[in-house]
Amino acid sequence: MSAKIISGTEIAAQIREELKKEVAELKDQHGVVPGLVTILVGKNPASVSYVTGKQKTAHELGFNSIQDDQSENIAEADLLKLIDKYNKDSKIHGILVQLPLPKHIDEKKVLNAIDPDKDVDGFHPVNVGRLMIGGAEVKFLPCTPAGIQELIVRAGFETSGAEVVVVGRSNIVGKPIANIMLQKGRGANATVTIVHTGTKNLEAHCKRADILIVAAGVPGLVKPEWIKPGSCVIDVGVNRVGEKLSEKTGKMVPILKGDVDFDAAKEIAGAITPVPGGVGPMTITMLMKNTVASAKMHAGLQGK
Ligand code: GUN
C-alpha cells in the first residue's frame, strides 16, 4: 500500500491562514502589529531568495516587516550596532540575521548579540538552553524542527511512547528536533535515539523507528528496507543532484533529492514527506508563528 504523502505545502498554508486571523485579531483588539526585521549582508543569491520569501510571507500576514540590506563589506562593529538598534526598537519583535555571513564577521558574536526575547530563529544560546530545560522555559523553537513536529502532529501520528530515530546531529535540525521530541507534552514524550556518522549500525536503528527523521544531507542515504512498515518518515534532506529545464519558465532549475529514496520508501512507510514540498515550506511559516508569539509576549498577552 502506498503511504500517505504529508504535504508541507498544504499544512504550511493552513497554519498561515490561522496566523492571518490571529494577526488581524491582535491588531483589532490590542493594537499590536507583529514586527519582523530580516538583515541581509551581501547578495548571496540563495540568501536573497530566502529573505525575499520571508518578507513576502510576513507582508501577506499583515506584519510590520522590514528588510534591512547591508553591504558585503559592513564592519562587524557596525552590524552589532544595527542589531542593538533593533533590540531597542519596541515595534520590532523578531530579528533575523540571514546566514551565512561574510568571512570577516564572527557569526557567533552576531547571533549572541540578538536579544534572546527577539530571537525568532531560536539560534541564541539562551534559547538553545531554554529548549534543553523545556516546559514553560521555552520561548522560541528553531523553525525547521518546530515545522517537523507540526507535520508529525497534523499527519495524525502518536508521538507519546513512540520510538523516534533522528539521523543527523546538526545544531539546527538533529539536536533540537531530538530535544523537542523528548519533552513532556503534546507532539512529544517520545523515546528518542540520535544516530550519526559515528553510529555502528545505522540500519538496525532506523528499522526500529515508528517515526524516522532524516537530516543527514546525503542523497538517498536511507534505503527502503531500513524503513519499518507503516512508520512516519520525515525527510529533511534537500540535496541538489543536478539541473533540469523548467517547462514553466524555460530556465534551468535544480533537481532536488531527499535523504530517503522516496519512490521505494512510499511503498513501505505509513506516511512520508516529499522533497520538495515537505519540510521546506514549514520553516518560513514557523518563523512567522514565532514572531506572532513574540509580539504577544512583548505585549503581555501570552496564552491569550
Ligand atoms: N540561512 C539558511 N537558513 C537559515 C535560517 O533558518 N535562519 C537564518 N538566520 N539563516 C539561514
PDB file of C-alpha atoms and ligand atoms in Angstrom:
ATOM      1  CA  MET A   1       0.000   0.000   0.000  1.00  0.00           C
ATOM      2  CA  SER A   2       1.221   3.450  -0.825  1.00  0.00           C
ATOM      3  CA  ALA A   3       1.991   5.857   2.059  1.00  0.00           C
ATOM      4  CA  LYS A   4       0.021   8.968   2.861  1.00  0.00           C
ATOM      5  CA  ILE A   5       2.014  11.897   1.469  1.00  0.00           C
ATOM      6  CA  ILE A   6       2.465  14.601   4.122  1.00  0.00           C
ATOM      7  CA  SER A   7       2.231  17.854   2.186  1.00  0.00           C
ATOM      8  CA  GLY A   8       4.219  20.598   3.900  1.00  0.00           C
ATOM      9  CA  THR A   9       2.908  22.985   1.264  1.00  0.00           C
ATOM     10  CA  GLU A  10      -0.725  22.353   2.314  1.00  0.00           C
ATOM     11  CA  ILE A  11      -0.067  22.272   6.067  1.00  0.00           C
ATOM     12  CA  ALA A  12       2.031  25.466   5.882  1.00  0.00           C
ATOM     13  CA  ALA A  13      -0.812  27.197   4.001  1.00  0.00           C
ATOM     14  CA  GLN A  14      -3.281  26.086   6.712  1.00  0.00           C
ATOM     15  CA  ILE A  15      -1.072  27.465   9.503  1.00  0.00           C
ATOM     16  CA  ARG A  16      -0.583  30.738   7.616  1.00  0.00           C
ATOM     17  CA  GLU A  17      -4.385  31.133   7.386  1.00  0.00           C
ATOM     18  CA  GLU A  18      -4.632  30.585  11.159  1.00  0.00           C
ATOM     19  CA  LEU A  19      -1.863  33.149  11.723  1.00  0.00           C
ATOM     20  CA  LYS A  20      -3.507  35.692   9.433  1.00  0.00           C
ATOM     21  CA  LYS A  21      -6.647  35.599  11.592  1.00  0.00           C
ATOM     22  CA  GLU A  22      -4.590  35.848  14.779  1.00  0.00           C
ATOM     23  CA  VAL A  23      -2.661  38.862  13.447  1.00  0.00           C
ATOM     24  CA  ALA A  24      -5.928  40.627  12.487  1.00  0.00           C
ATOM     25  CA  GLU A  25      -7.357  39.989  15.984  1.00  0.00           C
ATOM     26  CA  LEU A  26      -4.181  41.223  17.673  1.00  0.00           C
ATOM     27  CA  LYS A  27      -4.394  44.412  15.660  1.00  0.00           C
ATOM     28  CA  ASP A  28      -8.143  44.979  16.196  1.00  0.00           C
ATOM     29  CA  GLN A  29      -8.357  44.042  19.860  1.00  0.00           C
ATOM     30  CA  HIS A  30      -4.978  45.144  21.197  1.00  0.00           C
ATOM     31  CA  GLY A  31      -3.427  47.492  18.610  1.00  0.00           C
ATOM     32  CA  VAL A  32      -0.447  45.124  18.339  1.00  0.00           C
ATOM     33  CA  VAL A  33       1.239  44.543  14.943  1.00  0.00           C
ATOM     34  CA  PRO A  34       3.970  41.852  14.859  1.00  0.00           C
ATOM     35  CA  GLY A  35       7.255  43.389  13.669  1.00  0.00           C
ATOM     36  CA  LEU A  36       9.949  41.377  11.907  1.00  0.00           C
ATOM     37  CA  VAL A  37      13.281  42.618  10.574  1.00  0.00           C
ATOM     38  CA  THR A  38      15.415  40.446   8.319  1.00  0.00           C
ATOM     39  CA  ILE A  39      19.001  41.621   7.971  1.00  0.00           C
ATOM     40  CA  LEU A  40      20.796  40.527   4.815  1.00  0.00           C
ATOM     41  CA  VAL A  41      24.529  41.137   4.452  1.00  0.00           C
ATOM     42  CA  GLY A  42      25.712  40.994   0.837  1.00  0.00           C
ATOM     43  CA  LYS A  43      23.913  39.483  -2.143  1.00  0.00           C
ATOM     44  CA  ASN A  44      24.354  35.710  -1.925  1.00  0.00           C
ATOM     45  CA  PRO A  45      21.614  34.541  -4.371  1.00  0.00           C
ATOM     46  CA  ALA A  46      20.294  31.750  -2.120  1.00  0.00           C
ATOM     47  CA  SER A  47      20.132  34.152   0.851  1.00  0.00           C
ATOM     48  CA  VAL A  48      18.387  36.832  -1.248  1.00  0.00           C
ATOM     49  CA  SER A  49      15.802  34.252  -2.268  1.00  0.00           C
ATOM     50  CA  TYR A  50      15.233  33.019   1.338  1.00  0.00           C
ATOM     51  CA  VAL A  51      14.938  36.559   2.740  1.00  0.00           C
ATOM     52  CA  THR A  52      12.574  37.620  -0.054  1.00  0.00           C
ATOM     53  CA  GLY A  53      10.346  34.616   0.782  1.00  0.00           C
ATOM     54  CA  LYS A  54      10.347  35.534   4.479  1.00  0.00           C
ATOM     55  CA  GLN A  55       9.480  39.173   3.788  1.00  0.00           C
ATOM     56  CA  LYS A  56       6.758  38.265   1.301  1.00  0.00           C
ATOM     57  CA  THR A  57       5.070  35.950   3.812  1.00  0.00           C
ATOM     58  CA  ALA A  58       5.399  38.488   6.658  1.00  0.00           C
ATOM     59  CA  HIS A  59       3.800  41.122   4.434  1.00  0.00           C
ATOM     60  CA  GLU A  60       0.942  38.797   3.420  1.00  0.00           C
ATOM     61  CA  LEU A  61       0.174  38.098   7.081  1.00  0.00           C
ATOM     62  CA  GLY A  62      -0.071  41.810   7.899  1.00  0.00           C
ATOM     63  CA  PHE A  63       3.201  42.187   9.820  1.00  0.00           C
ATOM     64  CA  ASN A  64       5.252  45.340  10.109  1.00  0.00           C
ATOM     65  CA  SER A  65       8.090  43.837   8.056  1.00  0.00           C
ATOM     66  CA  ILE A  66      11.441  45.423   7.301  1.00  0.00           C
ATOM     67  CA  GLN A  67      14.144  44.094   5.036  1.00  0.00           C
ATOM     68  CA  ASP A  68      17.442  45.689   6.013  1.00  0.00           C
ATOM     69  CA  ASP A  69      20.045  45.140   3.250  1.00  0.00           C
ATOM     70  CA  GLN A  70      23.659  45.764   4.213  1.00  0.00           C
ATOM     71  CA  SER A  71      26.819  45.849   2.152  1.00  0.00           C
ATOM     72  CA  GLU A  72      29.036  42.751   1.916  1.00  0.00           C
ATOM     73  CA  ASN A  73      31.763  44.986   3.426  1.00  0.00           C
ATOM     74  CA  ILE A  74      29.920  46.140   6.550  1.00  0.00           C
ATOM     75  CA  ALA A  75      32.230  46.171   9.600  1.00  0.00           C
ATOM     76  CA  GLU A  76      31.343  43.669  12.312  1.00  0.00           C
ATOM     77  CA  ALA A  77      31.036  46.519  14.843  1.00  0.00           C
ATOM     78  CA  ASP A  78      28.501  48.302  12.614  1.00  0.00           C
ATOM     79  CA  LEU A  79      26.425  45.135  12.236  1.00  0.00           C
ATOM     80  CA  LEU A  80      26.435  44.721  16.030  1.00  0.00           C
ATOM     81  CA  LYS A  81      25.272  48.359  16.396  1.00  0.00           C
ATOM     82  CA  LEU A  82      22.457  47.734  13.926  1.00  0.00           C
ATOM     83  CA  ILE A  83      21.297  44.702  15.926  1.00  0.00           C
ATOM     84  CA  ASP A  84      21.389  46.785  19.097  1.00  0.00           C
ATOM     85  CA  LYS A  85      19.180  49.392  17.412  1.00  0.00           C
ATOM     86  CA  TYR A  86      16.546  46.728  16.629  1.00  0.00           C
ATOM     87  CA  ASN A  87      16.921  45.180  20.106  1.00  0.00           C
ATOM     88  CA  LYS A  88      15.773  48.565  21.485  1.00  0.00           C
ATOM     89  CA  ASP A  89      13.012  49.152  18.904  1.00  0.00           C
ATOM     90  CA  SER A  90       9.661  48.379  20.573  1.00  0.00           C
ATOM     91  CA  LYS A  91       7.926  47.941  17.182  1.00  0.00           C
ATOM     92  CA  ILE A  92      10.245  45.032  16.313  1.00  0.00           C
ATOM     93  CA  HIS A  93       9.507  41.657  17.942  1.00  0.00           C
ATOM     94  CA  GLY A  94      11.649  39.422  15.762  1.00  0.00           C
ATOM     95  CA  ILE A  95      15.214  39.897  14.463  1.00  0.00           C
ATOM     96  CA  LEU A  96      16.673  37.509  11.901  1.00  0.00           C
ATOM     97  CA  VAL A  97      20.196  37.814  10.536  1.00  0.00           C
ATOM     98  CA  GLN A  98      20.378  35.682   7.404  1.00  0.00           C
ATOM     99  CA  LEU A  99      23.243  33.167   7.435  1.00  0.00           C
ATOM    100  CA  PRO A 100      25.877  32.591   6.187  1.00  0.00           C
ATOM    101  CA  LEU A 101      27.698  35.874   6.893  1.00  0.00           C
ATOM    102  CA  PRO A 102      30.850  37.052   5.079  1.00  0.00           C
ATOM    103  CA  LYS A 103      34.109  35.581   6.421  1.00  0.00           C
ATOM    104  CA  HIS A 104      35.293  38.779   8.166  1.00  0.00           C
ATOM    105  CA  ILE A 105      32.283  38.651  10.509  1.00  0.00           C
ATOM    106  CA  ASP A 106      32.107  36.338  13.533  1.00  0.00           C
ATOM    107  CA  GLU A 107      28.734  34.593  13.151  1.00  0.00           C
ATOM    108  CA  LYS A 108      28.627  33.506  16.791  1.00  0.00           C
ATOM    109  CA  LYS A 109      29.199  37.067  18.036  1.00  0.00           C
ATOM    110  CA  VAL A 110      26.385  38.322  15.803  1.00  0.00           C
ATOM    111  CA  LEU A 111      23.859  35.657  16.866  1.00  0.00           C
ATOM    112  CA  ASN A 112      24.766  36.248  20.524  1.00  0.00           C
ATOM    113  CA  ALA A 113      24.076  39.995  20.108  1.00  0.00           C
ATOM    114  CA  ILE A 114      20.388  39.441  19.299  1.00  0.00           C
ATOM    115  CA  ASP A 115      18.078  39.917  22.301  1.00  0.00           C
ATOM    116  CA  PRO A 116      17.067  36.299  23.156  1.00  0.00           C
ATOM    117  CA  ASP A 117      13.470  37.529  23.547  1.00  0.00           C
ATOM    118  CA  LYS A 118      13.519  38.679  19.887  1.00  0.00           C
ATOM    119  CA  ASP A 119      15.491  35.678  18.561  1.00  0.00           C
ATOM    120  CA  VAL A 120      12.715  34.201  16.398  1.00  0.00           C
ATOM    121  CA  ASP A 121      15.264  31.889  14.708  1.00  0.00           C
ATOM    122  CA  GLY A 122      15.826  30.203  18.091  1.00  0.00           C
ATOM    123  CA  PHE A 123      19.610  30.112  17.487  1.00  0.00           C
ATOM    124  CA  HIS A 124      20.757  32.175  20.527  1.00  0.00           C
ATOM    125  CA  PRO A 125      22.457  30.014  23.206  1.00  0.00           C
ATOM    126  CA  VAL A 126      19.845  31.218  25.736  1.00  0.00           C
ATOM    127  CA  ASN A 127      17.066  29.784  23.558  1.00  0.00           C
ATOM    128  CA  VAL A 128      19.028  26.577  22.970  1.00  0.00           C
ATOM    129  CA  GLY A 129      19.298  26.289  26.776  1.00  0.00           C
ATOM    130  CA  ARG A 130      15.603  27.076  27.247  1.00  0.00           C
ATOM    131  CA  LEU A 131      14.733  24.227  24.877  1.00  0.00           C
ATOM    132  CA  MET A 132      17.008  21.858  26.806  1.00  0.00           C
ATOM    133  CA  ILE A 133      15.165  22.734  30.046  1.00  0.00           C
ATOM    134  CA  GLY A 134      11.775  22.514  28.322  1.00  0.00           C
ATOM    135  CA  GLY A 135       8.264  23.331  29.555  1.00  0.00           C
ATOM    136  CA  ALA A 136       7.385  26.960  30.244  1.00  0.00           C
ATOM    137  CA  GLU A 137      11.060  27.961  29.796  1.00  0.00           C
ATOM    138  CA  VAL A 138      10.744  27.579  26.022  1.00  0.00           C
ATOM    139  CA  LYS A 139      10.174  30.869  24.148  1.00  0.00           C
ATOM    140  CA  PHE A 140      11.149  30.123  20.534  1.00  0.00           C
ATOM    141  CA  LEU A 141      11.666  26.731  18.957  1.00  0.00           C
ATOM    142  CA  PRO A 142      14.072  26.746  15.991  1.00  0.00           C
ATOM    143  CA  CYS A 143      11.919  26.926  12.846  1.00  0.00           C
ATOM    144  CA  THR A 144      12.773  23.746  10.914  1.00  0.00           C
ATOM    145  CA  PRO A 145      12.467  21.390  13.925  1.00  0.00           C
ATOM    146  CA  ALA A 146       9.254  23.161  15.016  1.00  0.00           C
ATOM    147  CA  GLY A 147       7.907  22.590  11.489  1.00  0.00           C
ATOM    148  CA  ILE A 148       8.803  18.896  11.649  1.00  0.00           C
ATOM    149  CA  GLN A 149       6.880  18.493  14.909  1.00  0.00           C
ATOM    150  CA  GLU A 150       3.816  20.205  13.379  1.00  0.00           C
ATOM    151  CA  LEU A 151       3.946  17.885  10.355  1.00  0.00           C
ATOM    152  CA  ILE A 152       4.012  14.783  12.561  1.00  0.00           C
ATOM    153  CA  VAL A 153       1.144  16.026  14.749  1.00  0.00           C
ATOM    154  CA  ARG A 154      -1.030  17.215  11.855  1.00  0.00           C
ATOM    155  CA  ALA A 155      -0.401  13.938   9.974  1.00  0.00           C
ATOM    156  CA  GLY A 156      -2.097  12.266  12.979  1.00  0.00           C
ATOM    157  CA  PHE A 157       0.870  10.257  14.327  1.00  0.00           C
ATOM    158  CA  GLU A 158       1.004   9.487  18.062  1.00  0.00           C
ATOM    159  CA  THR A 159       4.368  10.585  19.417  1.00  0.00           C
ATOM    160  CA  SER A 160       3.880   9.667  23.072  1.00  0.00           C
ATOM    161  CA  GLY A 161       5.826   6.474  23.716  1.00  0.00           C
ATOM    162  CA  ALA A 162       6.856   6.225  20.052  1.00  0.00           C
ATOM    163  CA  GLU A 163      10.369   5.190  19.021  1.00  0.00           C
ATOM    164  CA  VAL A 164      11.760   8.272  17.268  1.00  0.00           C
ATOM    165  CA  VAL A 165      15.065   7.892  15.443  1.00  0.00           C
ATOM    166  CA  VAL A 166      16.822  11.073  14.262  1.00  0.00           C
ATOM    167  CA  VAL A 167      19.523  10.669  11.621  1.00  0.00           C
ATOM    168  CA  GLY A 168      21.970  13.610  11.929  1.00  0.00           C
ATOM    169  CA  ARG A 169      23.211  15.730  14.835  1.00  0.00           C
ATOM    170  CA  SER A 170      23.383  19.285  13.476  1.00  0.00           C
ATOM    171  CA  ASN A 171      22.673  22.247  15.735  1.00  0.00           C
ATOM    172  CA  ILE A 172      19.851  23.476  13.500  1.00  0.00           C
ATOM    173  CA  VAL A 173      17.932  20.217  12.946  1.00  0.00           C
ATOM    174  CA  GLY A 174      19.208  16.959  14.513  1.00  0.00           C
ATOM    175  CA  LYS A 175      19.937  18.070  18.082  1.00  0.00           C
ATOM    176  CA  PRO A 176      16.923  20.395  18.500  1.00  0.00           C
ATOM    177  CA  ILE A 177      14.340  18.011  16.981  1.00  0.00           C
ATOM    178  CA  ALA A 178      15.617  15.218  19.254  1.00  0.00           C
ATOM    179  CA  ASN A 179      15.230  17.574  22.208  1.00  0.00           C
ATOM    180  CA  ILE A 180      11.744  18.640  21.151  1.00  0.00           C
ATOM    181  CA  MET A 181      10.537  15.053  20.745  1.00  0.00           C
ATOM    182  CA  LEU A 182      11.701  14.048  24.204  1.00  0.00           C
ATOM    183  CA  GLN A 183       9.916  16.895  26.033  1.00  0.00           C
ATOM    184  CA  LYS A 184       6.806  16.106  28.056  1.00  0.00           C
ATOM    185  CA  GLY A 185       3.585  17.176  26.361  1.00  0.00           C
ATOM    186  CA  ARG A 186       1.690  17.320  23.070  1.00  0.00           C
ATOM    187  CA  GLY A 187       3.503  16.079  19.978  1.00  0.00           C
ATOM    188  CA  ALA A 188       6.417  14.776  22.047  1.00  0.00           C
ATOM    189  CA  ASN A 189       7.038  12.408  25.016  1.00  0.00           C
ATOM    190  CA  ALA A 190       8.848  10.008  22.673  1.00  0.00           C
ATOM    191  CA  THR A 191      11.762   7.621  23.180  1.00  0.00           C
ATOM    192  CA  VAL A 192      14.499   9.280  21.147  1.00  0.00           C
ATOM    193  CA  THR A 193      17.677   7.961  19.537  1.00  0.00           C
ATOM    194  CA  ILE A 194      20.112  10.144  17.582  1.00  0.00           C
ATOM    195  CA  VAL A 195      22.272   8.339  15.033  1.00  0.00           C
ATOM    196  CA  HIS A 196      25.181   9.932  13.176  1.00  0.00           C
ATOM    197  CA  THR A 197      28.380   9.275  11.228  1.00  0.00           C
ATOM    198  CA  GLY A 198      29.888   7.528  14.256  1.00  0.00           C
ATOM    199  CA  THR A 199      26.946   5.122  14.703  1.00  0.00           C
ATOM    200  CA  LYS A 200      27.861   1.451  14.180  1.00  0.00           C
ATOM    201  CA  ASN A 201      24.638   0.022  12.773  1.00  0.00           C
ATOM    202  CA  LEU A 202      22.541   2.753  11.198  1.00  0.00           C
ATOM    203  CA  GLU A 203      20.212   0.274   9.534  1.00  0.00           C
ATOM    204  CA  ALA A 204      19.267  -1.541  12.780  1.00  0.00           C
ATOM    205  CA  HIS A 205      18.331   1.749  14.475  1.00  0.00           C
ATOM    206  CA  CYS A 206      16.287   3.020  11.519  1.00  0.00           C
ATOM    207  CA  LYS A 207      14.384  -0.284  11.348  1.00  0.00           C
ATOM    208  CA  ARG A 208      13.118   0.270  14.926  1.00  0.00           C
ATOM    209  CA  ALA A 209      11.710   3.735  14.204  1.00  0.00           C
ATOM    210  CA  ASP A 210       7.977   4.436  14.461  1.00  0.00           C
ATOM    211  CA  ILE A 211       8.951   7.965  13.418  1.00  0.00           C
ATOM    212  CA  LEU A 212      12.126   8.356  11.367  1.00  0.00           C
ATOM    213  CA  ILE A 213      13.521  11.887  10.931  1.00  0.00           C
ATOM    214  CA  VAL A 214      16.376  12.102   8.447  1.00  0.00           C
ATOM    215  CA  ALA A 215      18.575  15.213   8.306  1.00  0.00           C
ATOM    216  CA  ALA A 216      21.931  13.936   7.109  1.00  0.00           C
ATOM    217  CA  GLY A 217      22.400  15.856   3.845  1.00  0.00           C
ATOM    218  CA  VAL A 218      23.289  12.639   1.978  1.00  0.00           C
ATOM    219  CA  PRO A 219      21.017  11.918  -1.028  1.00  0.00           C
ATOM    220  CA  GLY A 220      19.310   8.527  -0.786  1.00  0.00           C
ATOM    221  CA  LEU A 221      21.150   7.567   2.437  1.00  0.00           C
ATOM    222  CA  VAL A 222      18.133   5.747   3.925  1.00  0.00           C
ATOM    223  CA  LYS A 223      17.289   2.617   1.946  1.00  0.00           C
ATOM    224  CA  PRO A 224      13.690   1.392   1.663  1.00  0.00           C
ATOM    225  CA  GLU A 225      14.485  -1.850   3.510  1.00  0.00           C
ATOM    226  CA  TRP A 226      15.553   0.237   6.559  1.00  0.00           C
ATOM    227  CA  ILE A 227      12.011   1.564   6.977  1.00  0.00           C
ATOM    228  CA  LYS A 228       9.576  -0.022   9.446  1.00  0.00           C
ATOM    229  CA  PRO A 229       6.298  -0.814   7.641  1.00  0.00           C
ATOM    230  CA  GLY A 230       3.595   1.744   8.478  1.00  0.00           C
ATOM    231  CA  SER A 231       6.035   4.232  10.065  1.00  0.00           C
ATOM    232  CA  CYS A 232       6.159   8.009   9.629  1.00  0.00           C
ATOM    233  CA  VAL A 233       9.172   9.194   7.601  1.00  0.00           C
ATOM    234  CA  ILE A 234      10.231  12.849   7.675  1.00  0.00           C
ATOM    235  CA  ASP A 235      12.892  13.664   5.078  1.00  0.00           C
ATOM    236  CA  VAL A 236      14.701  16.931   5.858  1.00  0.00           C
ATOM    237  CA  GLY A 237      17.364  16.488   3.160  1.00  0.00           C
ATOM    238  CA  VAL A 238      17.353  18.946   0.256  1.00  0.00           C
ATOM    239  CA  ASN A 239      20.219  17.855  -1.983  1.00  0.00           C
ATOM    240  CA  ARG A 240      20.944  19.409  -5.371  1.00  0.00           C
ATOM    241  CA  VAL A 241      21.759  16.448  -7.611  1.00  0.00           C
ATOM    242  CA  GLY A 242      21.703  18.230 -10.978  1.00  0.00           C
ATOM    243  CA  GLU A 243      19.752  20.716 -13.105  1.00  0.00           C
ATOM    244  CA  LYS A 244      16.797  20.491 -15.474  1.00  0.00           C
ATOM    245  CA  LEU A 245      14.926  22.804 -17.789  1.00  0.00           C
ATOM    246  CA  SER A 246      11.701  24.111 -16.234  1.00  0.00           C
ATOM    247  CA  GLU A 247       8.728  23.713 -18.611  1.00  0.00           C
ATOM    248  CA  LYS A 248       7.018  26.610 -16.812  1.00  0.00           C
ATOM    249  CA  THR A 249       9.783  29.245 -17.006  1.00  0.00           C
ATOM    250  CA  GLY A 250      12.140  27.854 -19.660  1.00  0.00           C
ATOM    251  CA  LYS A 251      15.008  28.357 -17.190  1.00  0.00           C
ATOM    252  CA  MET A 252      17.392  25.830 -15.659  1.00  0.00           C
ATOM    253  CA  VAL A 253      16.278  24.792 -12.149  1.00  0.00           C
ATOM    254  CA  PRO A 254      17.977  22.498  -9.634  1.00  0.00           C
ATOM    255  CA  ILE A 255      16.905  18.851  -9.319  1.00  0.00           C
ATOM    256  CA  LEU A 256      16.322  18.241  -5.607  1.00  0.00           C
ATOM    257  CA  LYS A 257      16.551  14.879  -3.898  1.00  0.00           C
ATOM    258  CA  GLY A 258      15.970  13.963  -0.266  1.00  0.00           C
ATOM    259  CA  ASP A 259      17.984  11.753   2.083  1.00  0.00           C
ATOM    260  CA  VAL A 260      15.429   8.956   1.581  1.00  0.00           C
ATOM    261  CA  ASP A 261      14.718   7.000  -1.603  1.00  0.00           C
ATOM    262  CA  PHE A 262      11.163   8.426  -1.836  1.00  0.00           C
ATOM    263  CA  ASP A 263       9.661   6.274  -4.615  1.00  0.00           C
ATOM    264  CA  ALA A 264      10.595   2.994  -2.948  1.00  0.00           C
ATOM    265  CA  ALA A 265      10.049   4.229   0.642  1.00  0.00           C
ATOM    266  CA  LYS A 266       6.473   5.347  -0.015  1.00  0.00           C
ATOM    267  CA  GLU A 267       5.511   1.709  -0.694  1.00  0.00           C
ATOM    268  CA  ILE A 268       6.587   0.741   2.852  1.00  0.00           C
ATOM    269  CA  ALA A 269       6.036   3.756   5.126  1.00  0.00           C
ATOM    270  CA  GLY A 270       2.619   4.721   6.516  1.00  0.00           C
ATOM    271  CA  ALA A 271       3.280   8.399   5.774  1.00  0.00           C
ATOM    272  CA  ILE A 272       6.180  10.277   4.212  1.00  0.00           C
ATOM    273  CA  THR A 273       7.189  13.853   3.338  1.00  0.00           C
ATOM    274  CA  PRO A 274       8.166  14.597  -0.279  1.00  0.00           C
ATOM    275  CA  VAL A 275      11.205  16.645  -1.363  1.00  0.00           C
ATOM    276  CA  PRO A 276      10.493  19.390  -2.312  1.00  0.00           C
ATOM    277  CA  GLY A 277       7.148  20.299  -0.716  1.00  0.00           C
ATOM    278  CA  GLY A 278       7.626  18.548   2.640  1.00  0.00           C
ATOM    279  CA  VAL A 279       9.624  20.114   5.464  1.00  0.00           C
ATOM    280  CA  GLY A 280      10.859  23.094   3.383  1.00  0.00           C
ATOM    281  CA  PRO A 281       7.634  25.181   3.276  1.00  0.00           C
ATOM    282  CA  MET A 282       7.217  24.785   7.050  1.00  0.00           C
ATOM    283  CA  THR A 283      10.383  26.694   8.016  1.00  0.00           C
ATOM    284  CA  ILE A 284       9.215  30.176   6.969  1.00  0.00           C
ATOM    285  CA  THR A 285       5.760  29.509   8.428  1.00  0.00           C
ATOM    286  CA  MET A 286       7.200  28.648  11.840  1.00  0.00           C
ATOM    287  CA  LEU A 287       9.294  31.827  11.712  1.00  0.00           C
ATOM    288  CA  MET A 288       6.030  33.742  11.328  1.00  0.00           C
ATOM    289  CA  LYS A 289       4.495  31.778  14.213  1.00  0.00           C
ATOM    290  CA  ASN A 290       7.467  32.670  16.437  1.00  0.00           C
ATOM    291  CA  THR A 291       7.158  36.348  15.502  1.00  0.00           C
ATOM    292  CA  VAL A 292       3.445  36.418  16.416  1.00  0.00           C
ATOM    293  CA  ALA A 293       4.275  34.664  19.729  1.00  0.00           C
ATOM    294  CA  SER A 294       6.997  37.249  20.369  1.00  0.00           C
ATOM    295  CA  ALA A 295       4.636  40.167  19.672  1.00  0.00           C
ATOM    296  CA  LYS A 296       2.141  38.679  22.161  1.00  0.00           C
ATOM    297  CA  MET A 297       4.871  38.086  24.708  1.00  0.00           C
ATOM    298  CA  HIS A 298       6.153  41.670  24.438  1.00  0.00           C
ATOM    299  CA  ALA A 299       2.576  42.972  24.800  1.00  0.00           C
ATOM    300  CA  GLY A 300       1.977  40.792  27.879  1.00  0.00           C
ATOM    301  CA  LEU A 301      -0.598  38.681  26.024  1.00  0.00           C
ATOM    302  CA  GLN A 302       0.934  35.173  26.173  1.00  0.00           C
ATOM    303  CA  GLY A 303      -1.595  32.369  26.092  1.00  0.00           C
ATOM    304  CA  LYS A 304      -4.496  34.776  25.390  1.00  0.00           C
TER     305      LYS A 304
HETATM  306  N1  GUN B   1      20.202  30.507   6.358  1.00  0.00           N
HETATM  307  C1  GUN B   1      19.605  29.367   5.898  1.00  0.00           C
HETATM  308  N2  GUN B   1      18.569  29.024   6.706  1.00  0.00           N
HETATM  309  C2  GUN B   1      18.507  29.968   7.680  1.00  0.00           C
HETATM  310  C3  GUN B   1      17.633  30.162   8.783  1.00  0.00           C
HETATM  311  O1  GUN B   1      16.704  29.388   9.062  1.00  0.00           O
HETATM  312  N3  GUN B   1      17.892  31.261   9.551  1.00  0.00           N
HETATM  313  C4  GUN B   1      18.921  32.122   9.294  1.00  0.00           C
HETATM  314  N4  GUN B   1      19.090  33.155  10.114  1.00  0.00           N
HETATM  315  N5  GUN B   1      19.755  31.964   8.271  1.00  0.00           N
HETATM  316  C5  GUN B   1      19.538  30.891   7.467  1.00  0.00           C
END
